[in-house]
């Protein structure tokens, strides 16, 4: 039986769900959507930078600093309490609807499905529990113990050791192309969830499977 590693932020969990909390604060849905996107971009950028610099800070720190940047760039001033409210709301982001149905299906089939995340394990567990996904996952594997981030090669080896799996028997399912490329470099099989019909990075490599949603993934993987 294969082992499935599901990226959490952006694959199982809709990070853009935070824009609704922002919109309530700003009374401007368009601005809230733009800040939400920029927040996510800087969150990932900060994790990449820290990984390359070997100056680790937890993903929650990258998230807080990215929020500060996104608000400053947009010339939006929020109180400390409002920022804390946003960061707490980030632990209550919604699951993608297709994630709920797929994980339930995989659980009923006895497939080993894990959450695999740049976030700290405790925060990711809380997030997935709040989203109603935790019960259908065998476990959560976080990069926090290694003090670096995806797509560092040793992160993927850490998953294999934790899940007691092998590269040729493990699939990464992710909506993030950088994660797909990292897993392919580590010898894994990969499935890219391309919800926005975006082009893949032109690195001369492609995911083994590309799907527009998680709905038909089980069939695509031959499960």
PDB file of C-alpha atoms in Angstrom:
ATOM      1  CA  UNK A   1       0.000   0.000   0.000  1.00  0.00           C
ATOM      2  CA  UNK A   2       1.252   3.474  -0.838  1.00  0.00           C
ATOM      3  CA  UNK A   3       1.821   6.273   1.645  1.00  0.00           C
ATOM      4  CA  UNK A   4       0.297   9.658   0.856  1.00  0.00           C
ATOM      5  CA  UNK A   5       1.800  12.909   2.165  1.00  0.00           C
ATOM      6  CA  UNK A   6      -0.609  15.829   1.913  1.00  0.00           C
ATOM      7  CA  UNK A   7       0.767  19.329   2.078  1.00  0.00           C
ATOM      8  CA  UNK A   8      -1.391  21.270   4.526  1.00  0.00           C
ATOM      9  CA  UNK A   9      -1.361  24.992   3.704  1.00  0.00           C
ATOM     10  CA  UNK A  10      -2.712  25.558   0.202  1.00  0.00           C
ATOM     11  CA  UNK A  11      -3.606  21.923  -0.467  1.00  0.00           C
ATOM     12  CA  UNK A  12      -5.865  20.675   2.320  1.00  0.00           C
ATOM     13  CA  UNK A  13      -6.420  24.119   3.827  1.00  0.00           C
ATOM     14  CA  UNK A  14      -7.488  27.215   1.902  1.00  0.00           C
ATOM     15  CA  UNK A  15      -5.097  29.947   3.045  1.00  0.00           C
ATOM     16  CA  UNK A  16      -7.131  32.583   1.199  1.00  0.00           C
ATOM     17  CA  UNK A  17      -9.946  31.980   3.670  1.00  0.00           C
ATOM     18  CA  UNK A  18      -8.271  34.614   5.855  1.00  0.00           C
ATOM     19  CA  UNK A  19      -9.498  37.340   3.501  1.00  0.00           C
ATOM     20  CA  UNK A  20     -12.973  37.156   5.024  1.00  0.00           C
ATOM     21  CA  UNK A  21     -11.634  38.111   8.458  1.00  0.00           C
ATOM     22  CA  UNK A  22      -9.586  40.855   6.843  1.00  0.00           C
ATOM     23  CA  UNK A  23     -12.600  42.132   4.944  1.00  0.00           C
ATOM     24  CA  UNK A  24     -14.555  42.489   8.195  1.00  0.00           C
ATOM     25  CA  UNK A  25     -11.749  44.658   9.569  1.00  0.00           C
ATOM     26  CA  UNK A  26     -11.079  46.723   6.452  1.00  0.00           C
ATOM     27  CA  UNK A  27     -14.631  46.926   5.054  1.00  0.00           C
ATOM     28  CA  UNK A  28     -13.060  46.432   1.623  1.00  0.00           C
ATOM     29  CA  UNK A  29     -13.230  42.980   0.066  1.00  0.00           C
ATOM     30  CA  UNK A  30     -10.912  43.791  -2.839  1.00  0.00           C
ATOM     31  CA  UNK A  31      -8.197  45.176  -0.598  1.00  0.00           C
ATOM     32  CA  UNK A  32      -8.596  42.266   1.805  1.00  0.00           C
ATOM     33  CA  UNK A  33      -8.118  39.772  -1.027  1.00  0.00           C
ATOM     34  CA  UNK A  34      -4.981  41.566  -2.243  1.00  0.00           C
ATOM     35  CA  UNK A  35      -3.447  41.721   1.240  1.00  0.00           C
ATOM     36  CA  UNK A  36      -4.303  38.065   1.825  1.00  0.00           C
ATOM     37  CA  UNK A  37      -2.478  37.033  -1.361  1.00  0.00           C
ATOM     38  CA  UNK A  38       0.534  39.179  -0.530  1.00  0.00           C
ATOM     39  CA  UNK A  39       0.620  37.805   3.003  1.00  0.00           C
ATOM     40  CA  UNK A  40       0.813  34.264   1.656  1.00  0.00           C
ATOM     41  CA  UNK A  41       3.525  35.199  -0.876  1.00  0.00           C
ATOM     42  CA  UNK A  42       5.714  36.783   1.792  1.00  0.00           C
ATOM     43  CA  UNK A  43       5.078  33.920   4.234  1.00  0.00           C
ATOM     44  CA  UNK A  44       6.565  31.476   1.731  1.00  0.00           C
ATOM     45  CA  UNK A  45       9.358  33.855   0.739  1.00  0.00           C
ATOM     46  CA  UNK A  46      10.417  34.292   4.361  1.00  0.00           C
ATOM     47  CA  UNK A  47      10.523  30.536   4.918  1.00  0.00           C
ATOM     48  CA  UNK A  48      12.676  30.100   1.778  1.00  0.00           C
ATOM     49  CA  UNK A  49      15.036  32.865   2.879  1.00  0.00           C
ATOM     50  CA  UNK A  50      15.439  31.457   6.367  1.00  0.00           C
ATOM     51  CA  UNK A  51      16.051  27.982   5.021  1.00  0.00           C
ATOM     52  CA  UNK A  52      18.805  29.220   2.703  1.00  0.00           C
ATOM     53  CA  UNK A  53      20.334  31.447   5.376  1.00  0.00           C
ATOM     54  CA  UNK A  54      20.144  28.642   7.964  1.00  0.00           C
ATOM     55  CA  UNK A  55      18.537  31.174  10.286  1.00  0.00           C
ATOM     56  CA  UNK A  56      15.493  29.201  11.300  1.00  0.00           C
ATOM     57  CA  UNK A  57      12.412  30.688  12.881  1.00  0.00           C
ATOM     58  CA  UNK A  58       9.159  28.721  13.159  1.00  0.00           C
ATOM     59  CA  UNK A  59       6.577  29.068  10.432  1.00  0.00           C
ATOM     60  CA  UNK A  60       4.346  30.999  12.821  1.00  0.00           C
ATOM     61  CA  UNK A  61       7.061  33.680  13.073  1.00  0.00           C
ATOM     62  CA  UNK A  62       7.343  33.830   9.273  1.00  0.00           C
ATOM     63  CA  UNK A  63       3.560  34.195   9.163  1.00  0.00           C
ATOM     64  CA  UNK A  64       3.508  37.055  11.676  1.00  0.00           C
ATOM     65  CA  UNK A  65       6.338  38.913   9.944  1.00  0.00           C
ATOM     66  CA  UNK A  66       4.718  38.407   6.534  1.00  0.00           C
ATOM     67  CA  UNK A  67       1.466  39.900   7.834  1.00  0.00           C
ATOM     68  CA  UNK A  68       3.361  42.936   9.114  1.00  0.00           C
ATOM     69  CA  UNK A  69       4.963  43.412   5.698  1.00  0.00           C
ATOM     70  CA  UNK A  70       1.731  42.976   3.746  1.00  0.00           C
ATOM     71  CA  UNK A  71      -0.089  45.521   5.888  1.00  0.00           C
ATOM     72  CA  UNK A  72       2.781  48.011   5.707  1.00  0.00           C
ATOM     73  CA  UNK A  73       3.060  47.661   1.923  1.00  0.00           C
ATOM     74  CA  UNK A  74      -0.674  48.306   1.583  1.00  0.00           C
ATOM     75  CA  UNK A  75      -0.402  51.280   3.964  1.00  0.00           C
ATOM     76  CA  UNK A  76      -2.935  49.683   6.299  1.00  0.00           C
ATOM     77  CA  UNK A  77      -2.635  50.240  10.050  1.00  0.00           C
ATOM     78  CA  UNK A  78      -4.204  47.615  12.306  1.00  0.00           C
ATOM     79  CA  UNK A  79      -3.947  47.467  16.076  1.00  0.00           C
ATOM     80  CA  UNK A  80      -1.921  44.791  17.853  1.00  0.00           C
ATOM     81  CA  UNK A  81      -5.184  43.201  18.950  1.00  0.00           C
ATOM     82  CA  UNK A  82      -6.431  43.073  15.365  1.00  0.00           C
ATOM     83  CA  UNK A  83      -3.169  41.469  14.192  1.00  0.00           C
ATOM     84  CA  UNK A  84      -3.426  38.914  16.978  1.00  0.00           C
ATOM     85  CA  UNK A  85      -7.007  38.233  15.901  1.00  0.00           C
ATOM     86  CA  UNK A  86      -5.841  37.612  12.330  1.00  0.00           C
ATOM     87  CA  UNK A  87      -3.105  35.267  13.467  1.00  0.00           C
ATOM     88  CA  UNK A  88      -5.579  33.356  15.604  1.00  0.00           C
ATOM     89  CA  UNK A  89      -7.950  33.215  12.627  1.00  0.00           C
ATOM     90  CA  UNK A  90      -5.096  31.588  10.693  1.00  0.00           C
ATOM     91  CA  UNK A  91      -5.614  28.571  12.968  1.00  0.00           C
ATOM     92  CA  UNK A  92      -9.245  28.395  11.871  1.00  0.00           C
ATOM     93  CA  UNK A  93      -8.813  28.503   8.118  1.00  0.00           C
ATOM     94  CA  UNK A  94     -11.317  26.434   6.136  1.00  0.00           C
ATOM     95  CA  UNK A  95     -10.581  23.128   4.483  1.00  0.00           C
ATOM     96  CA  UNK A  96     -11.094  22.854   0.761  1.00  0.00           C
ATOM     97  CA  UNK A  97     -14.375  20.912   0.382  1.00  0.00           C
ATOM     98  CA  UNK A  98     -12.704  18.315  -1.831  1.00  0.00           C
ATOM     99  CA  UNK A  99     -10.159  17.646   0.923  1.00  0.00           C
ATOM    100  CA  UNK A 100     -12.862  16.640   3.367  1.00  0.00           C
ATOM    101  CA  UNK A 101     -14.450  14.101   1.037  1.00  0.00           C
ATOM    102  CA  UNK A 102     -11.157  12.670  -0.208  1.00  0.00           C
ATOM    103  CA  UNK A 103      -9.642  12.104   3.233  1.00  0.00           C
ATOM    104  CA  UNK A 104     -12.831  10.406   4.375  1.00  0.00           C
ATOM    105  CA  UNK A 105     -12.660   8.144   1.322  1.00  0.00           C
ATOM    106  CA  UNK A 106      -8.995   7.292   1.906  1.00  0.00           C
ATOM    107  CA  UNK A 107      -9.610   6.589   5.576  1.00  0.00           C
ATOM    108  CA  UNK A 108     -12.411   4.157   4.715  1.00  0.00           C
ATOM    109  CA  UNK A 109     -10.026   2.436   2.287  1.00  0.00           C
ATOM    110  CA  UNK A 110      -7.314   2.067   4.937  1.00  0.00           C
ATOM    111  CA  UNK A 111      -4.810   4.228   3.022  1.00  0.00           C
ATOM    112  CA  UNK A 112      -2.025   5.811   5.083  1.00  0.00           C
ATOM    113  CA  UNK A 113      -2.523   9.560   4.627  1.00  0.00           C
ATOM    114  CA  UNK A 114      -0.395  12.070   6.544  1.00  0.00           C
ATOM    115  CA  UNK A 115      -0.348  15.824   6.820  1.00  0.00           C
ATOM    116  CA  UNK A 116       3.124  17.093   5.837  1.00  0.00           C
ATOM    117  CA  UNK A 117       3.759  20.689   6.730  1.00  0.00           C
ATOM    118  CA  UNK A 118       6.147  23.591   7.155  1.00  0.00           C
ATOM    119  CA  UNK A 119       4.053  24.609  10.159  1.00  0.00           C
ATOM    120  CA  UNK A 120       4.728  23.554  13.719  1.00  0.00           C
ATOM    121  CA  UNK A 121       3.038  20.246  14.564  1.00  0.00           C
ATOM    122  CA  UNK A 122       0.875  21.614  17.384  1.00  0.00           C
ATOM    123  CA  UNK A 123      -0.424  24.505  15.278  1.00  0.00           C
ATOM    124  CA  UNK A 124      -1.038  22.280  12.249  1.00  0.00           C
ATOM    125  CA  UNK A 125      -2.886  19.781  14.459  1.00  0.00           C
ATOM    126  CA  UNK A 126      -5.111  22.541  15.829  1.00  0.00           C
ATOM    127  CA  UNK A 127      -5.736  23.883  12.328  1.00  0.00           C
ATOM    128  CA  UNK A 128      -6.636  20.475  10.900  1.00  0.00           C
ATOM    129  CA  UNK A 129      -8.842  19.661  13.870  1.00  0.00           C
ATOM    130  CA  UNK A 130     -10.697  22.956  13.498  1.00  0.00           C
ATOM    131  CA  UNK A 131     -11.168  22.192   9.796  1.00  0.00           C
ATOM    132  CA  UNK A 132     -12.553  18.716  10.509  1.00  0.00           C
ATOM    133  CA  UNK A 133      -9.688  16.825   8.859  1.00  0.00           C
ATOM    134  CA  UNK A 134      -7.570  15.479  11.701  1.00  0.00           C
ATOM    135  CA  UNK A 135      -9.563  12.289  12.296  1.00  0.00           C
ATOM    136  CA  UNK A 136      -8.915  11.004   8.776  1.00  0.00           C
ATOM    137  CA  UNK A 137      -5.128  11.465   8.886  1.00  0.00           C
ATOM    138  CA  UNK A 138      -2.773   8.852  10.271  1.00  0.00           C
ATOM    139  CA  UNK A 139      -0.447  11.561  11.564  1.00  0.00           C
ATOM    140  CA  UNK A 140       1.172  14.925  10.993  1.00  0.00           C
ATOM    141  CA  UNK A 141       4.817  15.307  10.019  1.00  0.00           C
ATOM    142  CA  UNK A 142       6.286  18.759  10.610  1.00  0.00           C
ATOM    143  CA  UNK A 143       9.635  20.173   9.506  1.00  0.00           C
ATOM    144  CA  UNK A 144      10.022  21.959  12.844  1.00  0.00           C
ATOM    145  CA  UNK A 145      12.273  19.279  14.361  1.00  0.00           C
ATOM    146  CA  UNK A 146      14.786  19.827  11.544  1.00  0.00           C
ATOM    147  CA  UNK A 147      14.707  23.630  11.854  1.00  0.00           C
ATOM    148  CA  UNK A 148      14.394  24.181   8.129  1.00  0.00           C
ATOM    149  CA  UNK A 149      11.632  24.181   5.516  1.00  0.00           C
ATOM    150  CA  UNK A 150      10.474  22.478   2.361  1.00  0.00           C
ATOM    151  CA  UNK A 151      11.890  22.028  -0.228  1.00  0.00           C
ATOM    152  CA  UNK A 152      15.125  21.150   1.637  1.00  0.00           C
ATOM    153  CA  UNK A 153      15.993  17.521   0.710  1.00  0.00           C
ATOM    154  CA  UNK A 154      16.396  16.360   4.302  1.00  0.00           C
ATOM    155  CA  UNK A 155      12.802  17.353   5.032  1.00  0.00           C
ATOM    156  CA  UNK A 156      11.531  14.691   2.630  1.00  0.00           C
ATOM    157  CA  UNK A 157      13.877  12.097   4.126  1.00  0.00           C
ATOM    158  CA  UNK A 158      12.553  13.038   7.561  1.00  0.00           C
ATOM    159  CA  UNK A 159       9.036  12.271   6.396  1.00  0.00           C
ATOM    160  CA  UNK A 160      10.042   8.841   5.084  1.00  0.00           C
ATOM    161  CA  UNK A 161      11.720   7.953   8.371  1.00  0.00           C
ATOM    162  CA  UNK A 162       8.787   9.193  10.434  1.00  0.00           C
ATOM    163  CA  UNK A 163       6.139   7.489   8.304  1.00  0.00           C
ATOM    164  CA  UNK A 164       8.244   4.324   7.870  1.00  0.00           C
ATOM    165  CA  UNK A 165       7.907   4.537   4.114  1.00  0.00           C
ATOM    166  CA  UNK A 166      10.186   4.517   1.080  1.00  0.00           C
ATOM    167  CA  UNK A 167      10.567   7.159  -1.632  1.00  0.00           C
ATOM    168  CA  UNK A 168       9.301   4.938  -4.442  1.00  0.00           C
ATOM    169  CA  UNK A 169       6.212   4.059  -2.391  1.00  0.00           C
ATOM    170  CA  UNK A 170       5.347   7.600  -1.309  1.00  0.00           C
ATOM    171  CA  UNK A 171       3.267  10.258  -3.057  1.00  0.00           C
ATOM    172  CA  UNK A 172       3.371  13.944  -2.268  1.00  0.00           C
ATOM    173  CA  UNK A 173       0.067  15.673  -2.949  1.00  0.00           C
ATOM    174  CA  UNK A 174       0.501  19.430  -3.045  1.00  0.00           C
ATOM    175  CA  UNK A 175      -0.859  22.582  -4.590  1.00  0.00           C
ATOM    176  CA  UNK A 176       2.595  24.192  -4.329  1.00  0.00           C
ATOM    177  CA  UNK A 177       4.956  23.644  -7.290  1.00  0.00           C
ATOM    178  CA  UNK A 178       8.074  24.195  -5.150  1.00  0.00           C
ATOM    179  CA  UNK A 179       6.956  21.304  -2.947  1.00  0.00           C
ATOM    180  CA  UNK A 180       6.325  19.064  -5.955  1.00  0.00           C
ATOM    181  CA  UNK A 181       9.827  19.779  -7.292  1.00  0.00           C
ATOM    182  CA  UNK A 182      11.367  19.140  -3.882  1.00  0.00           C
ATOM    183  CA  UNK A 183       9.655  15.770  -3.587  1.00  0.00           C
ATOM    184  CA  UNK A 184      10.584  14.760  -7.129  1.00  0.00           C
ATOM    185  CA  UNK A 185      14.208  15.626  -6.373  1.00  0.00           C
ATOM    186  CA  UNK A 186      13.937  13.283  -3.365  1.00  0.00           C
ATOM    187  CA  UNK A 187      12.687  10.445  -5.594  1.00  0.00           C
ATOM    188  CA  UNK A 188       9.018  10.566  -4.632  1.00  0.00           C
ATOM    189  CA  UNK A 189       5.950  10.251  -6.842  1.00  0.00           C
ATOM    190  CA  UNK A 190       4.034  13.519  -7.044  1.00  0.00           C
ATOM    191  CA  UNK A 191       0.512  14.783  -7.666  1.00  0.00           C
ATOM    192  CA  UNK A 192       0.021  18.489  -8.275  1.00  0.00           C
ATOM    193  CA  UNK A 193      -3.336  19.982  -7.339  1.00  0.00           C
ATOM    194  CA  UNK A 194      -3.627  22.819  -9.853  1.00  0.00           C
ATOM    195  CA  UNK A 195      -6.828  24.552  -8.799  1.00  0.00           C
ATOM    196  CA  UNK A 196      -6.104  27.760 -10.745  1.00  0.00           C
ATOM    197  CA  UNK A 197      -5.009  26.273 -14.094  1.00  0.00           C
ATOM    198  CA  UNK A 198      -1.547  27.802 -13.607  1.00  0.00           C
ATOM    199  CA  UNK A 199       1.540  26.784 -15.615  1.00  0.00           C
ATOM    200  CA  UNK A 200       4.073  24.548 -13.885  1.00  0.00           C
ATOM    201  CA  UNK A 201       7.622  25.778 -13.301  1.00  0.00           C
ATOM    202  CA  UNK A 202       9.716  25.228 -16.481  1.00  0.00           C
ATOM    203  CA  UNK A 203      12.449  23.136 -14.888  1.00  0.00           C
ATOM    204  CA  UNK A 204      12.266  20.260 -17.342  1.00  0.00           C
ATOM    205  CA  UNK A 205      10.351  18.140 -14.832  1.00  0.00           C
ATOM    206  CA  UNK A 206       6.660  17.556 -14.402  1.00  0.00           C
ATOM    207  CA  UNK A 207       4.429  16.019 -11.730  1.00  0.00           C
ATOM    208  CA  UNK A 208       3.476  12.394 -12.234  1.00  0.00           C
ATOM    209  CA  UNK A 209      -0.177  13.411 -11.970  1.00  0.00           C
ATOM    210  CA  UNK A 210      -1.917  16.788 -12.283  1.00  0.00           C
ATOM    211  CA  UNK A 211      -5.493  17.259 -11.111  1.00  0.00           C
ATOM    212  CA  UNK A 212      -7.735  20.358 -10.936  1.00  0.00           C
ATOM    213  CA  UNK A 213      -9.024  19.274  -7.527  1.00  0.00           C
ATOM    214  CA  UNK A 214      -8.725  16.416  -5.060  1.00  0.00           C
ATOM    215  CA  UNK A 215     -12.052  14.933  -6.103  1.00  0.00           C
ATOM    216  CA  UNK A 216     -10.705  12.343  -8.542  1.00  0.00           C
ATOM    217  CA  UNK A 217      -7.266  11.885  -7.034  1.00  0.00           C
ATOM    218  CA  UNK A 218      -7.835   8.386  -5.662  1.00  0.00           C
ATOM    219  CA  UNK A 219      -8.689   7.097  -9.118  1.00  0.00           C
ATOM    220  CA  UNK A 220      -5.713   8.874 -10.665  1.00  0.00           C
ATOM    221  CA  UNK A 221      -3.409   7.147  -8.189  1.00  0.00           C
ATOM    222  CA  UNK A 222      -4.981   3.761  -8.851  1.00  0.00           C
ATOM    223  CA  UNK A 223      -6.250   3.322  -5.302  1.00  0.00           C
TER     224      UNK A 223
END
